[in-house]
Amino acid sequence: MALVFNPYLTVAIEMDGTIDIVSTFLAAASSYLLVKKRFFLSGLLLAVGSAARFWPLALLPIYLIILGKGGRRRGRAALILGFLGAVALLLYPFVSAGKLSALKALYGLPAKHKELTWFLGYLISGWGWRTSVGVVACLYALQAFLIHSRWRPSLARAWDGAFAVLLSYIAFSYWNRYYTIWVAPFAIADYAMNREKHGRLEYTVLFAMFWLGMALFNFSIWWIPSLFYVHPYTGWLAEAVSSVKNFGLQETSSLLISTLGRSILAGATIAYLLKINFRNFRASLEAAGKGK
Protein backbone atom coordinates (compact mmCIF):
# COMPACT_ATOMS: atom_id res chain seq x y z
CA MET A 1 0.00 0.00 0.00
CA ALA A 2 2.86 2.37 0.78
CA LEU A 3 4.21 1.80 -2.73
CA VAL A 4 0.87 2.09 -4.53
CA PHE A 5 -0.03 5.39 -2.85
CA ASN A 6 3.49 6.82 -3.02
CA PRO A 7 3.22 10.40 -4.42
CA TYR A 8 6.57 10.03 -6.20
CA LEU A 9 5.23 7.05 -8.10
CA THR A 10 2.07 8.93 -9.08
CA VAL A 11 3.99 11.93 -10.38
CA ALA A 12 6.52 9.78 -12.24
CA ILE A 13 3.81 7.83 -14.05
CA GLU A 14 1.72 10.91 -14.84
CA MET A 15 4.63 12.96 -16.18
CA ASP A 16 6.95 10.41 -17.76
CA GLY A 17 4.61 7.64 -18.82
CA THR A 18 7.42 5.08 -18.65
CA ILE A 19 6.94 1.33 -18.41
CA ASP A 20 9.43 1.08 -15.55
CA ILE A 21 6.61 0.70 -13.05
CA VAL A 22 5.58 -2.51 -14.85
CA SER A 23 9.01 -4.12 -14.62
CA THR A 24 9.45 -2.85 -11.06
CA PHE A 25 6.14 -4.31 -9.91
CA LEU A 26 6.94 -7.67 -11.52
CA ALA A 27 10.49 -7.74 -10.10
CA ALA A 28 9.22 -6.93 -6.60
CA ALA A 29 6.47 -9.54 -6.94
CA SER A 30 9.06 -12.07 -8.10
CA SER A 31 11.16 -11.41 -4.99
CA TYR A 32 8.11 -11.75 -2.77
CA LEU A 33 7.08 -15.04 -4.39
CA LEU A 34 10.61 -16.38 -4.02
CA VAL A 35 10.49 -15.69 -0.29
CA LYS A 36 7.10 -17.44 -0.19
CA LYS A 37 8.59 -20.50 -1.97
CA ARG A 38 6.55 -20.02 -5.14
CA PHE A 39 9.61 -20.59 -7.27
CA PHE A 40 7.98 -21.27 -10.63
CA LEU A 41 5.81 -18.14 -10.47
CA SER A 42 8.79 -16.14 -9.28
CA GLY A 43 10.81 -17.11 -12.34
CA LEU A 44 7.86 -16.48 -14.64
CA LEU A 45 7.26 -12.95 -13.34
CA LEU A 46 10.96 -12.17 -13.46
CA ALA A 47 11.06 -13.10 -17.15
CA VAL A 48 7.99 -10.99 -17.97
CA GLY A 49 9.49 -8.09 -16.03
CA SER A 50 12.71 -8.46 -18.02
CA ALA A 51 10.70 -8.30 -21.23
CA ALA A 52 9.13 -5.02 -20.12
CA ARG A 53 12.48 -3.56 -19.04
CA PHE A 54 15.75 -5.46 -19.22
CA TRP A 55 17.19 -4.71 -15.75
CA PRO A 56 15.28 -7.43 -13.73
CA LEU A 57 17.41 -10.01 -15.55
CA ALA A 58 20.32 -8.92 -13.35
CA LEU A 59 18.44 -10.34 -10.34
CA LEU A 60 18.30 -13.90 -11.71
CA PRO A 61 21.90 -14.90 -10.77
CA ILE A 62 21.38 -13.52 -7.26
CA TYR A 63 18.24 -15.63 -6.81
CA LEU A 64 20.01 -18.73 -8.10
CA ILE A 65 22.89 -18.17 -5.67
CA ILE A 66 20.49 -17.81 -2.74
CA LEU A 67 18.61 -20.97 -3.72
CA GLY A 68 21.85 -22.89 -4.23
CA LYS A 69 23.23 -21.71 -0.89
CA GLY A 70 20.13 -23.06 0.83
CA GLY A 71 20.42 -26.42 -0.94
CA ARG A 72 17.12 -25.94 -2.75
CA ARG A 73 17.83 -27.76 -5.99
CA ARG A 74 14.18 -28.27 -6.83
CA GLY A 75 13.46 -24.64 -6.11
CA ARG A 76 16.27 -23.54 -8.38
CA ALA A 77 15.05 -25.87 -11.12
CA ALA A 78 11.49 -24.54 -10.75
CA LEU A 79 12.74 -20.95 -10.94
CA ILE A 80 14.71 -21.64 -14.12
CA LEU A 81 11.79 -23.56 -15.62
CA GLY A 82 9.37 -20.72 -14.92
CA PHE A 83 11.79 -18.17 -16.35
CA LEU A 84 12.53 -20.14 -19.52
CA GLY A 85 8.86 -21.05 -19.93
CA ALA A 86 7.88 -17.39 -19.89
CA VAL A 87 10.65 -16.55 -22.36
CA ALA A 88 9.40 -19.30 -24.69
CA LEU A 89 5.82 -18.01 -24.48
CA LEU A 90 6.95 -14.46 -25.19
CA LEU A 91 8.99 -15.54 -28.22
CA TYR A 92 6.38 -17.94 -29.61
CA PRO A 93 4.29 -15.34 -31.50
CA PHE A 94 7.42 -14.04 -33.25
CA VAL A 95 8.71 -17.50 -34.08
CA SER A 96 5.33 -18.74 -35.34
CA ALA A 97 4.93 -15.69 -37.56
CA GLY A 98 8.40 -15.43 -39.02
CA LYS A 99 10.15 -18.56 -37.83
CA LEU A 100 13.92 -18.17 -37.59
CA SER A 101 13.90 -14.86 -39.43
CA ALA A 102 11.97 -13.35 -36.51
CA LEU A 103 14.65 -14.46 -34.05
CA LYS A 104 17.33 -13.02 -36.31
CA ALA A 105 15.42 -9.74 -36.39
CA LEU A 106 15.19 -9.68 -32.60
CA TYR A 107 18.88 -10.46 -32.30
CA GLY A 108 19.65 -7.66 -34.73
CA LEU A 109 17.90 -5.00 -32.64
CA PRO A 110 20.16 -2.16 -31.45
CA ALA A 111 19.75 -3.19 -27.79
CA LYS A 112 21.02 -6.74 -28.24
CA HIS A 113 23.47 -7.71 -25.47
CA LYS A 114 24.24 -4.08 -24.62
CA GLU A 115 21.25 -3.70 -22.31
CA LEU A 116 22.64 -5.97 -19.60
CA THR A 117 26.18 -4.67 -20.01
CA TRP A 118 24.78 -1.15 -19.75
CA PHE A 119 23.19 -2.02 -16.40
CA LEU A 120 26.37 -3.61 -15.09
CA GLY A 121 28.53 -0.75 -16.31
CA TYR A 122 30.65 -2.72 -18.76
CA LEU A 123 32.62 -0.58 -21.21
CA ILE A 124 33.16 -3.15 -23.95
CA SER A 125 35.49 -2.21 -26.78
CA GLY A 126 36.79 -5.62 -27.74
CA TRP A 127 38.37 -8.70 -26.25
CA GLY A 128 41.29 -9.22 -23.90
CA TRP A 129 43.20 -6.14 -22.85
CA ARG A 130 40.77 -3.88 -24.72
CA THR A 131 37.84 -4.85 -22.49
CA SER A 132 37.27 -2.60 -19.49
CA VAL A 133 34.86 -3.25 -16.64
CA GLY A 134 32.89 -0.61 -14.77
CA VAL A 135 32.48 -0.07 -11.04
CA VAL A 136 28.92 -1.42 -10.99
CA ALA A 137 30.00 -4.72 -12.55
CA CYS A 138 32.73 -5.12 -9.93
CA LEU A 139 30.27 -4.37 -7.13
CA TYR A 140 27.78 -6.81 -8.64
CA ALA A 141 30.39 -9.58 -8.64
CA LEU A 142 31.49 -8.66 -5.10
CA GLN A 143 27.89 -8.65 -3.86
CA ALA A 144 27.25 -12.05 -5.43
CA PHE A 145 30.37 -13.40 -3.71
CA LEU A 146 29.33 -11.98 -0.32
CA ILE A 147 25.84 -13.45 -0.63
CA HIS A 148 27.32 -16.84 -1.45
CA SER A 149 30.07 -16.89 1.16
CA ARG A 150 29.00 -14.61 4.03
CA TRP A 151 25.22 -14.31 4.12
CA ARG A 152 23.01 -16.68 6.06
CA PRO A 153 21.28 -19.25 3.80
CA SER A 154 17.69 -18.03 3.87
CA LEU A 155 15.07 -17.22 1.24
CA ALA A 156 14.35 -13.99 3.09
CA ARG A 157 17.73 -12.76 1.82
CA ALA A 158 16.33 -12.60 -1.73
CA TRP A 159 14.75 -9.24 -0.97
CA ASP A 160 18.00 -7.90 0.51
CA GLY A 161 19.99 -9.23 -2.44
CA ALA A 162 17.77 -7.52 -5.02
CA PHE A 163 17.86 -4.29 -3.02
CA ALA A 164 21.67 -4.40 -2.78
CA VAL A 165 22.10 -4.92 -6.53
CA LEU A 166 19.88 -1.94 -7.35
CA LEU A 167 21.59 0.23 -4.74
CA SER A 168 24.95 -0.46 -6.40
CA TYR A 169 23.59 0.81 -9.69
CA ILE A 170 21.95 3.91 -8.21
CA ALA A 171 25.11 4.87 -6.31
CA PHE A 172 27.78 4.38 -8.96
CA SER A 173 26.21 4.52 -12.42
CA TYR A 174 24.65 7.11 -14.66
CA TRP A 175 20.89 7.11 -14.23
CA ASN A 176 17.78 8.93 -15.30
CA ARG A 177 14.89 10.22 -13.22
CA TYR A 178 12.76 7.12 -13.67
CA TYR A 179 15.53 4.72 -12.65
CA THR A 180 14.77 5.49 -9.01
CA ILE A 181 11.38 3.83 -9.56
CA TRP A 182 13.26 0.52 -9.62
CA VAL A 183 14.54 0.82 -6.07
CA ALA A 184 11.47 2.52 -4.51
CA PRO A 185 9.51 -0.63 -3.45
CA PHE A 186 12.62 -2.28 -2.00
CA ALA A 187 13.53 0.85 -0.01
CA ILE A 188 9.98 1.17 1.37
CA ALA A 189 9.78 -2.51 2.33
CA ASP A 190 13.25 -2.47 3.88
CA TYR A 191 12.32 0.50 6.05
CA ALA A 192 9.03 -1.07 7.13
CA MET A 193 10.56 -4.44 7.99
CA ASN A 194 13.86 -3.44 9.60
CA ARG A 195 13.58 -0.06 11.32
CA GLU A 196 12.31 -1.50 14.62
CA LYS A 197 14.77 -4.38 14.67
CA HIS A 198 17.91 -2.58 13.52
CA GLY A 199 17.61 0.97 14.89
CA ARG A 200 14.51 3.08 14.40
CA LEU A 201 16.19 6.52 14.50
CA GLU A 202 19.07 5.42 12.30
CA TYR A 203 16.75 3.93 9.70
CA THR A 204 14.43 6.94 9.77
CA VAL A 205 17.30 9.37 9.12
CA LEU A 206 18.73 7.17 6.36
CA PHE A 207 15.33 6.71 4.72
CA ALA A 208 14.65 10.46 4.88
CA MET A 209 18.04 11.28 3.33
CA PHE A 210 17.41 8.78 0.55
CA TRP A 211 14.11 10.39 -0.43
CA LEU A 212 15.45 13.93 0.05
CA GLY A 213 18.30 13.29 -2.36
CA MET A 214 15.98 11.70 -4.89
CA ALA A 215 13.48 14.57 -4.65
CA LEU A 216 16.13 17.27 -5.07
CA PHE A 217 17.58 15.54 -8.13
CA ASN A 218 14.31 14.72 -9.87
CA PHE A 219 12.34 17.83 -9.04
CA SER A 220 15.08 20.37 -9.79
CA ILE A 221 15.87 19.04 -13.27
CA TRP A 222 12.56 17.81 -14.66
CA TRP A 223 9.51 18.46 -12.55
CA ILE A 224 9.93 21.96 -11.11
CA PRO A 225 10.80 23.63 -14.45
CA SER A 226 7.71 22.14 -16.07
CA LEU A 227 5.52 22.85 -13.00
CA PHE A 228 4.17 19.30 -13.40
CA TYR A 229 2.80 20.29 -16.82
CA VAL A 230 -0.03 22.25 -15.24
CA HIS A 231 -1.66 24.40 -17.93
CA PRO A 232 -1.75 28.13 -17.02
CA TYR A 233 -5.47 28.79 -17.23
CA THR A 234 -5.27 32.11 -15.34
CA GLY A 235 -2.97 35.11 -15.36
CA TRP A 236 -1.44 34.51 -11.95
CA LEU A 237 -0.81 30.87 -12.80
CA ALA A 238 0.87 31.92 -16.05
CA GLU A 239 3.17 34.22 -14.07
CA ALA A 240 3.94 31.42 -11.63
CA VAL A 241 4.75 29.06 -14.49
CA SER A 242 7.02 31.68 -16.06
CA SER A 243 8.87 32.27 -12.79
CA VAL A 244 9.34 28.57 -12.16
CA LYS A 245 10.56 27.97 -15.71
CA ASN A 246 13.08 30.80 -15.36
CA PHE A 247 14.31 29.18 -12.17
CA GLY A 248 14.48 25.89 -13.99
CA LEU A 249 16.62 27.37 -16.76
CA GLN A 250 19.04 28.78 -14.20
CA GLU A 251 19.18 25.48 -12.33
CA THR A 252 19.70 23.52 -15.55
CA SER A 253 22.69 25.69 -16.39
CA SER A 254 24.23 25.48 -12.91
CA LEU A 255 23.04 22.01 -11.79
CA LEU A 256 23.63 23.08 -8.19
CA ILE A 257 20.50 21.56 -6.61
CA SER A 258 20.57 18.45 -8.78
CA THR A 259 24.24 17.83 -7.95
CA LEU A 260 23.50 18.23 -4.25
CA GLY A 261 20.57 15.82 -4.52
CA ARG A 262 22.63 13.32 -6.49
CA SER A 263 25.38 13.45 -3.86
CA ILE A 264 22.93 12.97 -0.98
CA LEU A 265 21.26 10.07 -2.77
CA ALA A 266 24.58 8.41 -3.62
CA GLY A 267 25.72 8.71 0.00
CA ALA A 268 22.44 7.30 1.31
CA THR A 269 22.55 4.35 -1.10
CA ILE A 270 26.14 3.51 -0.09
CA ALA A 271 25.11 3.64 3.58
CA TYR A 272 22.14 1.39 2.79
CA LEU A 273 24.39 -1.04 0.93
CA LEU A 274 26.82 -1.29 3.85
CA LYS A 275 23.99 -1.65 6.36
CA ILE A 276 22.35 -4.49 4.41
CA ASN A 277 25.61 -6.43 4.25
CA PHE A 278 26.57 -5.81 7.88
CA ARG A 279 23.23 -6.95 9.24
CA ASN A 280 23.40 -10.10 7.11
CA PHE A 281 26.97 -10.75 8.29
CA ARG A 282 25.78 -10.37 11.88
CA ALA A 283 22.85 -12.72 11.32
CA SER A 284 25.20 -15.30 9.81
CA LEU A 285 27.62 -15.04 12.76
CA GLU A 286 24.79 -15.31 15.28
CA ALA A 287 23.44 -18.40 13.53
CA ALA A 288 26.92 -19.95 13.53
CA GLY A 289 27.28 -19.18 17.24
CA LYS A 290 23.98 -20.85 18.06
CA GLY A 291 25.03 -23.86 16.02
CA LYS A 292 28.03 -24.33 18.27
Coordinates of C-alpha atoms in Angstrom, one line a residue:
M1 CA 0.0 0.0 0.0
A2 CA 2.9 2.4 0.8
L3 CA 4.2 1.8 -2.7
V4 CA 0.9 2.1 -4.5
F5 CA 0.0 5.4 -2.9
N6 CA 3.5 6.8 -3.0
P7 CA 3.2 10.4 -4.4
Y8 CA 6.6 10.0 -6.2
L9 CA 5.2 7.1 -8.1
T10 CA 2.1 8.9 -9.1
V11 CA 4.0 11.9 -10.4
A12 CA 6.5 9.8 -12.2
I13 CA 3.8 7.8 -14.1
E14 CA 1.7 10.9 -14.8
M15 CA 4.6 13.0 -16.2
D16 CA 7.0 10.4 -17.8
G17 CA 4.6 7.6 -18.8
T18 CA 7.4 5.1 -18.7
I19 CA 6.9 1.3 -18.4
D20 CA 9.4 1.1 -15.6
I21 CA 6.6 0.7 -13.0
V22 CA 5.6 -2.5 -14.9
S23 CA 9.0 -4.1 -14.6
T24 CA 9.4 -2.8 -11.1
F25 CA 6.1 -4.3 -9.9
L26 CA 6.9 -7.7 -11.5
A27 CA 10.5 -7.7 -10.1
A28 CA 9.2 -6.9 -6.6
A29 CA 6.5 -9.5 -6.9
S30 CA 9.1 -12.1 -8.1
S31 CA 11.2 -11.4 -5.0
Y32 CA 8.1 -11.8 -2.8
L33 CA 7.1 -15.0 -4.4
L34 CA 10.6 -16.4 -4.0
V35 CA 10.5 -15.7 -0.3
K36 CA 7.1 -17.4 -0.2
K37 CA 8.6 -20.5 -2.0
R38 CA 6.5 -20.0 -5.1
F39 CA 9.6 -20.6 -7.3
F40 CA 8.0 -21.3 -10.6
L41 CA 5.8 -18.1 -10.5
S42 CA 8.8 -16.1 -9.3
G43 CA 10.8 -17.1 -12.3
L44 CA 7.9 -16.5 -14.6
L45 CA 7.3 -13.0 -13.3
L46 CA 11.0 -12.2 -13.5
A47 CA 11.1 -13.1 -17.1
V48 CA 8.0 -11.0 -18.0
G49 CA 9.5 -8.1 -16.0
S50 CA 12.7 -8.5 -18.0
A51 CA 10.7 -8.3 -21.2
A52 CA 9.1 -5.0 -20.1
R53 CA 12.5 -3.6 -19.0
F54 CA 15.8 -5.5 -19.2
W55 CA 17.2 -4.7 -15.7
P56 CA 15.3 -7.4 -13.7
L57 CA 17.4 -10.0 -15.5
A58 CA 20.3 -8.9 -13.3
L59 CA 18.4 -10.3 -10.3
L60 CA 18.3 -13.9 -11.7
P61 CA 21.9 -14.9 -10.8
I62 CA 21.4 -13.5 -7.3
Y63 CA 18.2 -15.6 -6.8
L64 CA 20.0 -18.7 -8.1
I65 CA 22.9 -18.2 -5.7
I66 CA 20.5 -17.8 -2.7
L67 CA 18.6 -21.0 -3.7
G68 CA 21.9 -22.9 -4.2
K69 CA 23.2 -21.7 -0.9
G70 CA 20.1 -23.1 0.8
G71 CA 20.4 -26.4 -0.9
R72 CA 17.1 -25.9 -2.7
R73 CA 17.8 -27.8 -6.0
R74 CA 14.2 -28.3 -6.8
G75 CA 13.5 -24.6 -6.1
R76 CA 16.3 -23.5 -8.4
A77 CA 15.1 -25.9 -11.1
A78 CA 11.5 -24.5 -10.8
L79 CA 12.7 -20.9 -10.9
I80 CA 14.7 -21.6 -14.1
L81 CA 11.8 -23.6 -15.6
G82 CA 9.4 -20.7 -14.9
F83 CA 11.8 -18.2 -16.4
L84 CA 12.5 -20.1 -19.5
G85 CA 8.9 -21.0 -19.9
A86 CA 7.9 -17.4 -19.9
V87 CA 10.7 -16.6 -22.4
A88 CA 9.4 -19.3 -24.7
L89 CA 5.8 -18.0 -24.5
L90 CA 7.0 -14.5 -25.2
L91 CA 9.0 -15.5 -28.2
Y92 CA 6.4 -17.9 -29.6
P93 CA 4.3 -15.3 -31.5
F94 CA 7.4 -14.0 -33.3
V95 CA 8.7 -17.5 -34.1
S96 CA 5.3 -18.7 -35.3
A97 CA 4.9 -15.7 -37.6
G98 CA 8.4 -15.4 -39.0
K99 CA 10.1 -18.6 -37.8
L100 CA 13.9 -18.2 -37.6
S101 CA 13.9 -14.9 -39.4
A102 CA 12.0 -13.4 -36.5
L103 CA 14.6 -14.5 -34.0
K104 CA 17.3 -13.0 -36.3
A105 CA 15.4 -9.7 -36.4
L106 CA 15.2 -9.7 -32.6
Y107 CA 18.9 -10.5 -32.3
G108 CA 19.7 -7.7 -34.7
L109 CA 17.9 -5.0 -32.6
P110 CA 20.2 -2.2 -31.4
A111 CA 19.8 -3.2 -27.8
K112 CA 21.0 -6.7 -28.2
H113 CA 23.5 -7.7 -25.5
K114 CA 24.2 -4.1 -24.6
E115 CA 21.3 -3.7 -22.3
L116 CA 22.6 -6.0 -19.6
T117 CA 26.2 -4.7 -20.0
W118 CA 24.8 -1.1 -19.7
F119 CA 23.2 -2.0 -16.4
L120 CA 26.4 -3.6 -15.1
G121 CA 28.5 -0.8 -16.3
Y122 CA 30.7 -2.7 -18.8
L123 CA 32.6 -0.6 -21.2
I124 CA 33.2 -3.1 -23.9
S125 CA 35.5 -2.2 -26.8
G126 CA 36.8 -5.6 -27.7
W127 CA 38.4 -8.7 -26.2
G128 CA 41.3 -9.2 -23.9
W129 CA 43.2 -6.1 -22.8
R130 CA 40.8 -3.9 -24.7
T131 CA 37.8 -4.8 -22.5
S132 CA 37.3 -2.6 -19.5
V133 CA 34.9 -3.3 -16.6
G134 CA 32.9 -0.6 -14.8
V135 CA 32.5 -0.1 -11.0
V136 CA 28.9 -1.4 -11.0
A137 CA 30.0 -4.7 -12.6
C138 CA 32.7 -5.1 -9.9
L139 CA 30.3 -4.4 -7.1
Y140 CA 27.8 -6.8 -8.6
A141 CA 30.4 -9.6 -8.6
L142 CA 31.5 -8.7 -5.1
Q143 CA 27.9 -8.6 -3.9
A144 CA 27.2 -12.0 -5.4
F145 CA 30.4 -13.4 -3.7
L146 CA 29.3 -12.0 -0.3
I147 CA 25.8 -13.5 -0.6
H148 CA 27.3 -16.8 -1.5
S149 CA 30.1 -16.9 1.2
R150 CA 29.0 -14.6 4.0
W151 CA 25.2 -14.3 4.1
R152 CA 23.0 -16.7 6.1
P153 CA 21.3 -19.3 3.8
S154 CA 17.7 -18.0 3.9
L155 CA 15.1 -17.2 1.2
A156 CA 14.4 -14.0 3.1
R157 CA 17.7 -12.8 1.8
A158 CA 16.3 -12.6 -1.7
W159 CA 14.7 -9.2 -1.0
D160 CA 18.0 -7.9 0.5
G161 CA 20.0 -9.2 -2.4
A162 CA 17.8 -7.5 -5.0
F163 CA 17.9 -4.3 -3.0
A164 CA 21.7 -4.4 -2.8
V165 CA 22.1 -4.9 -6.5
L166 CA 19.9 -1.9 -7.4
L167 CA 21.6 0.2 -4.7
S168 CA 24.9 -0.5 -6.4
Y169 CA 23.6 0.8 -9.7
I170 CA 22.0 3.9 -8.2
A171 CA 25.1 4.9 -6.3
F172 CA 27.8 4.4 -9.0
S173 CA 26.2 4.5 -12.4
Y174 CA 24.6 7.1 -14.7
W175 CA 20.9 7.1 -14.2
N176 CA 17.8 8.9 -15.3
R177 CA 14.9 10.2 -13.2
Y178 CA 12.8 7.1 -13.7
Y179 CA 15.5 4.7 -12.7
T180 CA 14.8 5.5 -9.0
I181 CA 11.4 3.8 -9.6
W182 CA 13.3 0.5 -9.6
V183 CA 14.5 0.8 -6.1
A184 CA 11.5 2.5 -4.5
P185 CA 9.5 -0.6 -3.4
F186 CA 12.6 -2.3 -2.0
A187 CA 13.5 0.8 0.0
I188 CA 10.0 1.2 1.4
A189 CA 9.8 -2.5 2.3
D190 CA 13.3 -2.5 3.9
Y191 CA 12.3 0.5 6.0
A192 CA 9.0 -1.1 7.1
M193 CA 10.6 -4.4 8.0
N194 CA 13.9 -3.4 9.6
R195 CA 13.6 -0.1 11.3
E196 CA 12.3 -1.5 14.6
K197 CA 14.8 -4.4 14.7
H198 CA 17.9 -2.6 13.5
G199 CA 17.6 1.0 14.9
R200 CA 14.5 3.1 14.4
L201 CA 16.2 6.5 14.5
E202 CA 19.1 5.4 12.3
Y203 CA 16.8 3.9 9.7
T204 CA 14.4 6.9 9.8
V205 CA 17.3 9.4 9.1
L206 CA 18.7 7.2 6.4
F207 CA 15.3 6.7 4.7
A208 CA 14.7 10.5 4.9
M209 CA 18.0 11.3 3.3
F210 CA 17.4 8.8 0.5
W211 CA 14.1 10.4 -0.4
L212 CA 15.4 13.9 0.1
G213 CA 18.3 13.3 -2.4
M214 CA 16.0 11.7 -4.9
A215 CA 13.5 14.6 -4.6
L216 CA 16.1 17.3 -5.1
F217 CA 17.6 15.5 -8.1
N218 CA 14.3 14.7 -9.9
F219 CA 12.3 17.8 -9.0
S220 CA 15.1 20.4 -9.8
I221 CA 15.9 19.0 -13.3
W222 CA 12.6 17.8 -14.7
W223 CA 9.5 18.5 -12.5
I224 CA 9.9 22.0 -11.1
P225 CA 10.8 23.6 -14.4
S226 CA 7.7 22.1 -16.1
L227 CA 5.5 22.8 -13.0
F228 CA 4.2 19.3 -13.4
Y229 CA 2.8 20.3 -16.8
V230 CA 0.0 22.3 -15.2
H231 CA -1.7 24.4 -17.9
P232 CA -1.7 28.1 -17.0
Y233 CA -5.5 28.8 -17.2
T234 CA -5.3 32.1 -15.3
G235 CA -3.0 35.1 -15.4
W236 CA -1.4 34.5 -11.9
L237 CA -0.8 30.9 -12.8
A238 CA 0.9 31.9 -16.0
E239 CA 3.2 34.2 -14.1
A240 CA 3.9 31.4 -11.6
V241 CA 4.8 29.1 -14.5
S242 CA 7.0 31.7 -16.1
S243 CA 8.9 32.3 -12.8
V244 CA 9.3 28.6 -12.2
K245 CA 10.6 28.0 -15.7
N246 CA 13.1 30.8 -15.4
F247 CA 14.3 29.2 -12.2
G248 CA 14.5 25.9 -14.0
L249 CA 16.6 27.4 -16.8
Q250 CA 19.0 28.8 -14.2
E251 CA 19.2 25.5 -12.3
T252 CA 19.7 23.5 -15.6
S253 CA 22.7 25.7 -16.4
S254 CA 24.2 25.5 -12.9
L255 CA 23.0 22.0 -11.8
L256 CA 23.6 23.1 -8.2
I257 CA 20.5 21.6 -6.6
S258 CA 20.6 18.4 -8.8
T259 CA 24.2 17.8 -8.0
L260 CA 23.5 18.2 -4.3
G261 CA 20.6 15.8 -4.5
R262 CA 22.6 13.3 -6.5
S263 CA 25.4 13.5 -3.9
I264 CA 22.9 13.0 -1.0
L265 CA 21.3 10.1 -2.8
A266 CA 24.6 8.4 -3.6
G267 CA 25.7 8.7 0.0
A268 CA 22.4 7.3 1.3
T269 CA 22.6 4.4 -1.1
I270 CA 26.1 3.5 -0.1
A271 CA 25.1 3.6 3.6
Y272 CA 22.1 1.4 2.8
L273 CA 24.4 -1.0 0.9
L274 CA 26.8 -1.3 3.8
K275 CA 24.0 -1.6 6.4
I276 CA 22.4 -4.5 4.4
N277 CA 25.6 -6.4 4.3
F278 CA 26.6 -5.8 7.9
R279 CA 23.2 -6.9 9.2
N280 CA 23.4 -10.1 7.1
F281 CA 27.0 -10.7 8.3
R282 CA 25.8 -10.4 11.9
A283 CA 22.9 -12.7 11.3
S284 CA 25.2 -15.3 9.8
L285 CA 27.6 -15.0 12.8
E286 CA 24.8 -15.3 15.3
A287 CA 23.4 -18.4 13.5
A288 CA 26.9 -19.9 13.5
G289 CA 27.3 -19.2 17.2
K290 CA 24.0 -20.8 18.1
G291 CA 25.0 -23.9 16.0
K292 CA 28.0 -24.3 18.3

